[in-house]
């Protein structure tokens, strides 16, 4: 009884302490010491062992219960916080019903005369093409390397994001990105490139919106037509033409892999900058395509056997000079460019390639030893349509157009306009002048070889490019008359109406100089230089069109006939011998400026008028390069190639039978156009009568004058006192 009472009093105290096991141990010791401990001491140990085992199990499971509990709690609070962030940043965005895909920057597709694409111009550098028109390898390559689950996710790919995070963690560096193609498109369309939480949230929201409003194919097409591929190329079409010089429609597997590989780092991996890095990345893309099951091992083997792509640092090809000319002229014709345009040009792609080859061949062969680094060429037809234009040696190295934008002295290539003005005043190819020293004020022009030939016809003077005779003629007719004629035939630059214009000291562009010569080629009609034939929208609406099919007459056909016959002599027996064409009648004129800074040859057949310039951008002198040298050689190479397969035909006005024209020139009737036995038309006023007036320096004078026969070249502007001028008829009849 006593033991039971003691036991009953002690047990409740077991659990009364902070640590029950210590209390039970003390109580056991006390009971055992009193002689009653065995029965009552065993029970506490069993309870202790049982509780200890239970407590162990509760600790393990309790840990996981607590972990789960706090995970749920944190997940809930995290979800609430995330929802709050989404709501907050989403509230800063415009209402979803106002969202719209931004218009793609307008593209200008520039076409050659035969419909081939010369270039695409605009902010993107290429037109947008439908997904079904692209090479099928392009979308497959992009999906394989950028977003393999593109067709299965809903804008955001959690699995892809988790995979990218795991890969980046295990590799210790950023290897993969978790953004889907939809997210990348959203970023490109609507957002800035900054890396912030706000931008990422907005990117996700916009991705959901894109997936709700557009099909997967539409999203992929928008992405491929807008994404940056490096080297100023936006969209697959621009990139394909930039790197491969072909349309995205024709890209092969290896090229598609290279394009897809650029998306990781477009500027760094561009084949124009680092072709080896671009090719290495393309191999990675091919592996990804094989892993995805898009291609076979044999296709990979074929793709890897292809030569690496090596693109120049800029667009290459002379046709881009013409494309730049188009873009310069567009705003003046239609104003601001607000939509996609198609521009039909007059450029012949075959002639363009031949022109570029001719310039390159001559420069490569003789440029270094002749100290000449640049050249330009322009070729026009009888209407002034530019058929070929080369603005420099290499467009990829220099985009400056030396054919249309550079203005330089034409030298003796300007003399045909001086001689034409003299023809209009009654001079003829058989008019006689004295090649001797001439003084005009303080100016004493000299011939190139510093020799003098005495009495010469104007035809021989032009063929030999005698400066003294040109100086005499310009003072006979007056510098202002020469300027007027030059402007009339198409020279648009300001010209100084002084005596030195005889030697081409006023600067002009090669394009306007060549188009001025075209007025001789076409029989006296103005040949306005033009490269744009038609401008229309992508839907086909014509905004501008001009065929230049009704040009005004600017030269008397008889004057044209005289000039063409004389310029034929330049090539047949004069300074332009190196330009002589086999089987084709040709006419032209050489030009060389002071200290050999510029050398030109401008000439024509019945088909084309072509001008060629050689020189240096810094104005340094060449090593005795004249217009009859390298420019004439390049002219001949191009014109020979351009006329291959065509039947030769005579130049206007150089045959015995002269065409009749009924339309009068402004200010007077046309001359009769009678032909003398020598083949030259009778000059105006030479139909048996005489023209009264003072004799200009160098004109033939009646016999009996001092010196007997022909007068020496007096100071230009003075007269000999004669009252009658000898006519062509007098010379022919021996009077």
XYZ file of C-alpha atoms in Angstrom, residues 12-21 23:
11
model
C 2.840 12.488 -12.154
C 6.017 14.386 -11.527
C 7.739 12.617 -14.471
C 6.241 14.838 -17.010
C 6.340 17.980 -14.949
C 9.876 19.034 -15.971
C 11.132 20.630 -19.150
C 13.003 17.432 -20.064
C 11.029 14.311 -18.922
C 13.901 11.829 -19.292
C 13.184 13.502 -14.144
